[in-house]
Amino acid sequence: EAGVAQSPRYKIIEKRQSVAFWCNPISGHATLYWYQQILGQGPKLLIQFQNNGVVDDSQLPKDRFSAERLKGVDSTLKIQPAKLEDSAVYLCASSIGAPGELFFGEGSRLTVL
Amino acid sequence: QKEVEQNSGPLSVPEGAIASLNCTYSDRVSQSFFWYRQYSGKSPELIMSIYSNGDKEDGRFTAQLNKASQYVSLLIRDSQPSDSATYLCAVSFRGAFDGTYKYIFGTGTRLKVLA
């Protein structure tokens, strides 16, 4: 069974530029999560989708971050314009929707200069 | 605001010893509890899940849950240098409004097993 796929693995941009991350969850997983993990900290939820609808974006900085999950499968997380403090690993995770394991992708490491 | 707290460490133990990792959570709505291991530069991987009070053992790992005290722990017996990693505690609860499952993570405890 294929795992959660993410790309790109690494991205370096200058502040005020834009960047987009892509995630393809495990087939059949209805719930998709984007987490931000700053070095030395635990993952922090940015946004949660159930199928193609947003169920929690309370911690998403909406002035610069946006995300979508078209057709309830792939998802894209965009940052525009980026700030230095956005340097982090962006983790995509999926679950089947019942209580149980979150499956993580390998993450996308963003460095903002 | 629901919270999960862990001591950031590092926790250093000699090879072959028992490593004890602790986690507390802020509310009684939490239903499911997880320990993830994260190697440097890698994504978290699940090593234990526990849903009811008591102990759950899997090989060298034992998870312990005490819902009354809002406390979950992970014991690693016969610690190996390969166990050196950050261990993330996560709690899950069902959202009151949307019915979906939320996962909140602690900051992680860095474990060093000394050869």
XYZ file of N, CA, C and O in Angstrom, chain B:
460
model
N -8.237 25.764 25.248
C -7.182 25.266 24.367
C -6.617 23.975 24.952
O -6.068 23.970 26.029
N -6.807 22.894 24.231
C -6.302 21.617 24.715
C -4.794 21.579 24.557
O -4.250 22.019 23.555
N -4.125 20.995 25.559
C -2.666 20.962 25.553
C -2.151 19.581 25.905
O -2.776 18.844 26.669
N -0.977 19.308 25.358
C -0.257 18.084 25.676
C 1.143 18.509 26.100
O 1.809 19.248 25.368
N 1.568 18.072 27.270
C 2.848 18.521 27.794
C 3.827 17.363 27.957
O 3.463 16.300 28.465
N 5.038 17.632 27.550
C 6.124 16.670 27.715
C 7.374 17.433 28.136
O 7.556 18.595 27.770
N 8.252 16.746 28.859
C 9.555 17.297 29.163
C 10.419 17.186 27.911
O 10.516 16.105 27.330
N 11.011 18.306 27.488
C 11.727 18.286 26.208
C 13.049 17.520 26.260
O 13.590 17.143 25.212
N 13.555 17.286 27.493
C 14.809 16.533 27.611
C 16.027 17.405 27.304
O 15.953 18.614 27.415
N 17.169 16.798 26.931
C 17.250 15.378 26.585
C 17.264 14.459 27.813
O 17.734 14.827 28.868
N 16.699 13.285 27.611
C 16.739 12.226 28.596
C 17.836 11.263 28.156
O 17.769 10.708 27.069
N 18.843 11.139 28.975
C 19.969 10.259 28.641
C 19.922 9.015 29.504
O 19.825 9.112 30.728
N 19.988 7.858 28.872
C 20.020 6.589 29.598
C 21.123 5.723 29.015
O 21.429 5.817 27.814
N 21.731 4.876 29.815
C 22.752 3.966 29.271
C 22.108 2.823 28.503
O 20.954 2.441 28.759
N 22.826 2.282 27.558
C 22.348 1.132 26.798
C 21.948 -0.002 27.740
O 22.653 -0.302 28.705
N 20.791 -0.597 27.461
C 20.298 -1.700 28.277
C 19.394 -1.266 29.415
O 18.711 -2.093 30.024
N 19.323 0.019 29.694
C 18.493 0.528 30.781
C 17.055 0.727 30.304
O 16.736 0.579 29.130
N 16.170 1.056 31.264
C 14.778 1.380 30.937
C 14.655 2.897 30.785
O 15.069 3.651 31.667
N 14.095 3.309 29.676
C 13.809 4.731 29.470
C 12.340 4.966 29.767
O 11.479 4.208 29.310
N 12.046 6.003 30.539
C 10.676 6.316 30.923
C 10.319 7.711 30.427
O 10.940 8.706 30.806
N 9.312 7.762 29.575
C 8.890 9.024 28.970
C 7.472 9.327 29.437
O 6.610 8.437 29.449
N 7.228 10.571 29.776
C 5.955 10.945 30.371
C 5.242 12.041 29.592
O 5.887 12.870 28.932
N 3.926 12.066 29.735
C 3.104 13.011 28.998
C 1.841 13.285 29.802
O 1.240 12.344 30.351
N 1.465 14.535 29.915
C 0.181 14.875 30.536
C -0.660 15.649 29.533
O -0.125 16.314 28.631
N -1.971 15.536 29.672
C -2.867 16.240 28.758
C -3.915 16.976 29.552
O -4.182 16.652 30.711
N -4.491 17.977 28.907
C -5.233 18.970 29.690
C -6.704 18.681 29.898
O -7.325 19.326 30.747
N -7.313 17.758 29.179
C -8.749 17.627 29.384
C -9.184 16.169 29.292
O -8.444 15.305 28.831
N -10.382 15.944 29.764
C -10.884 14.566 29.884
C -11.654 14.105 28.638
O -12.159 12.989 28.604
N -11.715 14.979 27.609
C -12.408 14.592 26.383
C -11.544 13.658 25.538
O -12.047 12.892 24.725
N -10.231 13.728 25.753
C -9.309 12.918 24.947
C -9.636 11.443 25.054
O -9.910 10.923 26.131
N -9.615 10.774 23.910
C -10.082 9.392 23.854
C -9.004 8.393 23.488
O -9.070 7.241 23.886
N -8.060 8.835 22.667
C -7.050 7.925 22.148
C -5.683 8.574 22.343
O -5.557 9.796 22.271
N -4.681 7.721 22.550
C -3.366 8.231 22.921
C -2.297 7.486 22.125
O -2.402 6.271 21.924
N -1.320 8.237 21.675
C -0.343 7.672 20.761
C 1.059 8.129 21.142
O 1.259 9.242 21.626
N 2.006 7.260 20.889
C 3.421 7.624 20.958
C 4.022 7.450 19.568
O 3.927 6.377 18.969
N 4.617 8.540 19.086
C 5.311 8.530 17.807
C 6.799 8.731 18.062
O 7.197 9.497 18.938
N 7.593 8.068 17.271
C 9.045 8.243 17.295
C 9.436 9.053 16.070
O 8.962 8.788 14.961
N 10.313 10.029 16.263
C 10.760 10.858 15.154
C 12.276 10.965 15.180
O 12.858 11.583 16.080
N 12.899 10.348 14.193
C 14.335 10.507 14.028
C 14.614 11.870 13.396
O 13.773 12.412 12.681
N 15.800 12.375 13.645
C 16.177 13.689 13.135
C 16.032 13.752 11.610
O 16.546 12.882 10.897
N 15.297 14.722 11.128
C 15.107 14.894 9.690
C 14.087 13.966 9.068
O 13.907 13.970 7.846
N 13.407 13.182 9.892
C 12.405 12.239 9.392
C 11.023 12.617 9.914
O 10.887 13.446 10.805
N 10.006 11.977 9.369
C 8.654 12.240 9.828
C 8.300 11.301 10.988
O 8.948 10.266 11.180
N 7.276 11.641 11.762
C 6.891 10.788 12.892
C 6.371 9.428 12.418
O 5.666 9.331 11.416
N 6.707 8.387 13.190
C 6.182 7.052 12.920
C 5.572 6.521 14.215
O 6.129 6.672 15.299
N 4.433 5.878 14.074
C 3.721 5.375 15.245
C 4.442 4.174 15.842
O 4.830 3.252 15.122
N 4.618 4.202 17.172
C 5.162 3.009 17.826
C 4.170 2.388 18.800
O 4.217 1.172 19.008
N 3.275 3.172 19.372
C 2.296 2.603 20.303
C 1.024 3.434 20.271
O 1.064 4.649 20.165
N -0.093 2.761 20.411
C -1.364 3.427 20.635
C -2.027 2.769 21.842
O -1.823 1.577 22.095
N -2.794 3.545 22.598
C -3.487 3.007 23.770
C -4.794 3.745 23.930
O -4.866 4.971 23.758
N -5.856 2.983 24.243
C -7.187 3.564 24.257
C -7.884 3.436 25.608
O -8.868 4.132 25.868
N -7.413 2.531 26.467
C -8.079 2.329 27.755
C -7.047 2.318 28.870
O -5.854 2.087 28.634
N -7.522 2.570 30.069
C -6.638 2.602 31.233
C -5.856 1.311 31.387
O -6.359 0.229 31.094
N -4.619 1.468 31.862
C -3.810 0.299 32.122
C -2.555 0.303 31.272
O -2.112 1.330 30.791
N -2.003 -0.881 31.121
C -0.759 -1.051 30.391
C -1.000 -1.776 29.081
O -1.877 -2.636 28.971
N -0.192 -1.436 28.095
C -0.209 -2.163 26.815
C 1.232 -2.387 26.403
O 2.012 -1.444 26.341
N 1.557 -3.643 26.158
C 2.942 -4.007 25.866
C 3.086 -4.455 24.422
O 2.222 -5.147 23.870
N 4.184 -4.045 23.796
C 4.496 -4.483 22.443
C 6.007 -4.571 22.345
O 6.691 -3.555 22.201
N 6.518 -5.799 22.477
C 7.961 -5.982 22.441
C 8.640 -5.270 23.592
O 8.284 -5.477 24.755
N 9.578 -4.410 23.295
C 10.307 -3.688 24.352
C 9.553 -2.445 24.838
O 10.010 -1.773 25.766
N 8.437 -2.154 24.222
C 7.693 -0.933 24.541
C 6.456 -1.251 25.385
O 5.737 -2.210 25.111
N 6.220 -0.423 26.407
C 4.995 -0.500 27.191
C 4.416 0.898 27.319
O 5.116 1.825 27.755
N 3.162 1.041 26.929
C 2.448 2.294 27.131
C 1.546 2.139 28.344
O 0.960 1.074 28.560
N 1.462 3.184 29.143
C 0.626 3.174 30.341
C -0.297 4.390 30.293
O 0.162 5.501 30.008
N -1.575 4.157 30.582
C -2.554 5.234 30.542
C -3.312 5.308 31.858
O -3.785 4.287 32.363
N -3.423 6.521 32.377
C -4.221 6.774 33.575
C -5.108 7.978 33.269
O -4.668 9.127 33.350
N -6.338 7.715 32.887
C -7.228 8.800 32.471
C -7.624 9.687 33.644
O -7.833 10.887 33.470
N -7.730 9.126 34.837
C -8.099 9.927 36.003
C -7.036 10.998 36.282
O -7.351 12.135 36.640
N -5.786 10.631 36.102
C -4.680 11.569 36.323
C -4.281 12.301 35.048
O -3.392 13.167 35.084
N -4.915 11.947 33.929
C -4.634 12.568 32.625
C -3.158 12.458 32.293
O -2.465 13.437 32.002
N -2.699 11.215 32.327
C -1.274 10.917 32.247
C -1.078 9.692 31.381
O -1.786 8.696 31.507
N -0.103 9.791 30.475
C 0.254 8.633 29.655
C 1.772 8.553 29.610
O 2.453 9.584 29.574
N 2.298 7.339 29.660
C 3.745 7.179 29.671
C 4.167 6.097 28.704
O 3.356 5.276 28.261
N 5.440 6.105 28.372
C 6.036 5.096 27.509
C 7.300 4.598 28.177
O 8.165 5.400 28.548
N 7.381 3.283 28.350
C 8.589 2.671 28.876
C 9.273 1.917 27.741
O 8.618 1.191 26.994
N 10.571 2.106 27.636
C 11.361 1.369 26.652
C 12.377 0.539 27.428
O 13.259 1.071 28.097
N 12.190 -0.773 27.366
C 13.105 -1.667 28.074
C 14.310 -1.992 27.205
O 14.229 -1.947 25.978
N 15.410 -2.337 27.848
C 16.624 -2.721 27.130
C 16.924 -1.684 26.027
O 17.045 -2.017 24.840
N 17.027 -0.436 26.426
C 17.221 0.652 25.461
C 18.465 0.429 24.610
O 19.514 -0.009 25.106
N 18.324 0.732 23.331
C 19.407 0.580 22.364
C 19.775 1.949 21.788
O 18.928 2.839 21.711
N 21.009 2.106 21.335
C 21.373 3.390 20.698
C 20.436 3.759 19.557
O 20.196 4.949 19.314
N 19.888 2.761 18.876
C 18.958 3.031 17.776
C 17.630 3.601 18.253
O 16.818 4.081 17.440
N 17.386 3.570 19.566
C 16.177 4.185 20.116
C 16.349 5.693 20.290
O 15.377 6.392 20.612
N 17.544 6.185 20.101
C 17.799 7.616 20.246
C 17.007 8.380 19.192
O 17.205 8.202 17.986
N 16.093 9.209 19.663
C 15.158 9.908 18.784
C 14.335 10.854 19.655
O 14.494 10.891 20.873
N 13.442 11.587 19.020
C 12.458 12.380 19.759
C 11.156 11.596 19.793
O 10.709 11.062 18.768
N 10.556 11.512 20.970
C 9.310 10.778 21.145
C 8.169 11.778 21.378
O 8.192 12.554 22.327
N 7.216 11.732 20.468
C 6.080 12.647 20.504
C 4.869 11.945 21.100
O 4.495 10.856 20.662
N 4.247 12.580 22.057
C 2.986 12.113 22.617
C 1.857 12.824 21.870
O 1.937 14.040 21.631
N 0.843 12.099 21.485
C -0.297 12.699 20.801
C -1.588 12.200 21.433
O -1.682 11.041 21.842
N -2.564 13.085 21.533
C -3.879 12.703 22.022
C -4.903 13.020 20.944
O -4.733 13.957 20.164
N -5.934 12.232 20.908
C -6.977 12.410 19.916
C -8.333 12.506 20.602
O -8.586 11.823 21.602
N -9.176 13.341 20.066
C -10.532 13.467 20.573
C -11.442 13.776 19.394
O -10.999 14.279 18.352
N -12.717 13.505 19.627
C -13.676 13.738 18.549
C -14.225 15.147 18.668
O -14.700 15.551 19.730
N -14.169 15.898 17.581
C -14.656 17.262 17.590
C -16.147 17.320 17.868
O -16.909 16.538 17.295
N -16.535 18.243 18.721
C -17.931 18.337 19.141
C -18.839 18.788 18.000
O -20.003 18.394 17.920
N -18.308 19.624 17.108
C -19.166 20.210 16.082
C -19.152 19.423 14.784
O -20.184 19.299 14.121
N -17.982 18.886 14.425
C -17.913 18.225 13.129
C -17.779 16.706 13.227
O -17.872 16.018 12.219
N -17.539 16.205 14.421
C -17.474 14.760 14.612
C -16.216 14.109 14.078
O -16.103 12.882 14.110
N -15.275 14.903 13.589
C -14.041 14.301 13.081
C -13.011 14.226 14.201
O -13.146 14.869 15.236
N -11.972 13.440 13.981
C -10.975 13.214 15.014
C -9.830 14.208 14.890
O -9.264 14.405 13.821
N -9.526 14.818 16.025
C -8.454 15.809 16.102
C -7.261 15.166 16.797
O -7.441 14.335 17.685
N -6.071 15.571 16.416
C -4.846 15.054 17.018
C -3.997 16.239 17.457
O -3.669 17.101 16.637
N -3.636 16.223 18.728
C -2.768 17.278 19.261
C -1.494 16.636 19.759
O -1.536 15.603 20.444
N -0.381 17.256 19.416
C 0.926 16.707 19.755
C 1.613 17.525 20.848
O 1.465 18.749 20.918
N 2.391 16.829 21.672
C 3.295 17.509 22.579
C 4.544 17.963 21.838
O 4.704 17.703 20.642
N 5.433 18.615 22.566
C 6.653 19.132 21.947
C 7.701 18.040 21.742
O 8.663 18.239 21.002
N 7.490 16.887 22.377
C 8.431 15.787 22.202
C 9.509 15.763 23.272
O 9.913 16.811 23.796
N 9.962 14.565 23.591
C 11.082 14.358 24.505
C 12.220 13.731 23.721
O 12.038 12.697 23.078
N 13.386 14.375 23.784
C 14.547 13.834 23.067
C 15.234 12.801 23.944
O 15.612 13.097 25.085
N 15.351 11.599 23.436
C 15.972 10.491 24.156
C 17.334 10.202 23.553
O 17.474 10.086 22.333
N 18.333 10.094 24.427
C 19.673 9.684 24.001
C 20.033 8.413 24.738
O 20.032 8.380 25.970
N 20.333 7.369 24.002
C 20.771 6.113 24.608
C 22.267 6.012 24.385
O 22.746 5.977 23.252
N 22.989 5.970 25.483
C 24.447 6.019 25.435
C 25.039 4.620 25.376
O 24.756 3.787 26.229
N 25.852 4.366 24.362
C 26.474 3.047 24.185
C 27.588 2.822 25.202
O 28.186 3.782 25.708
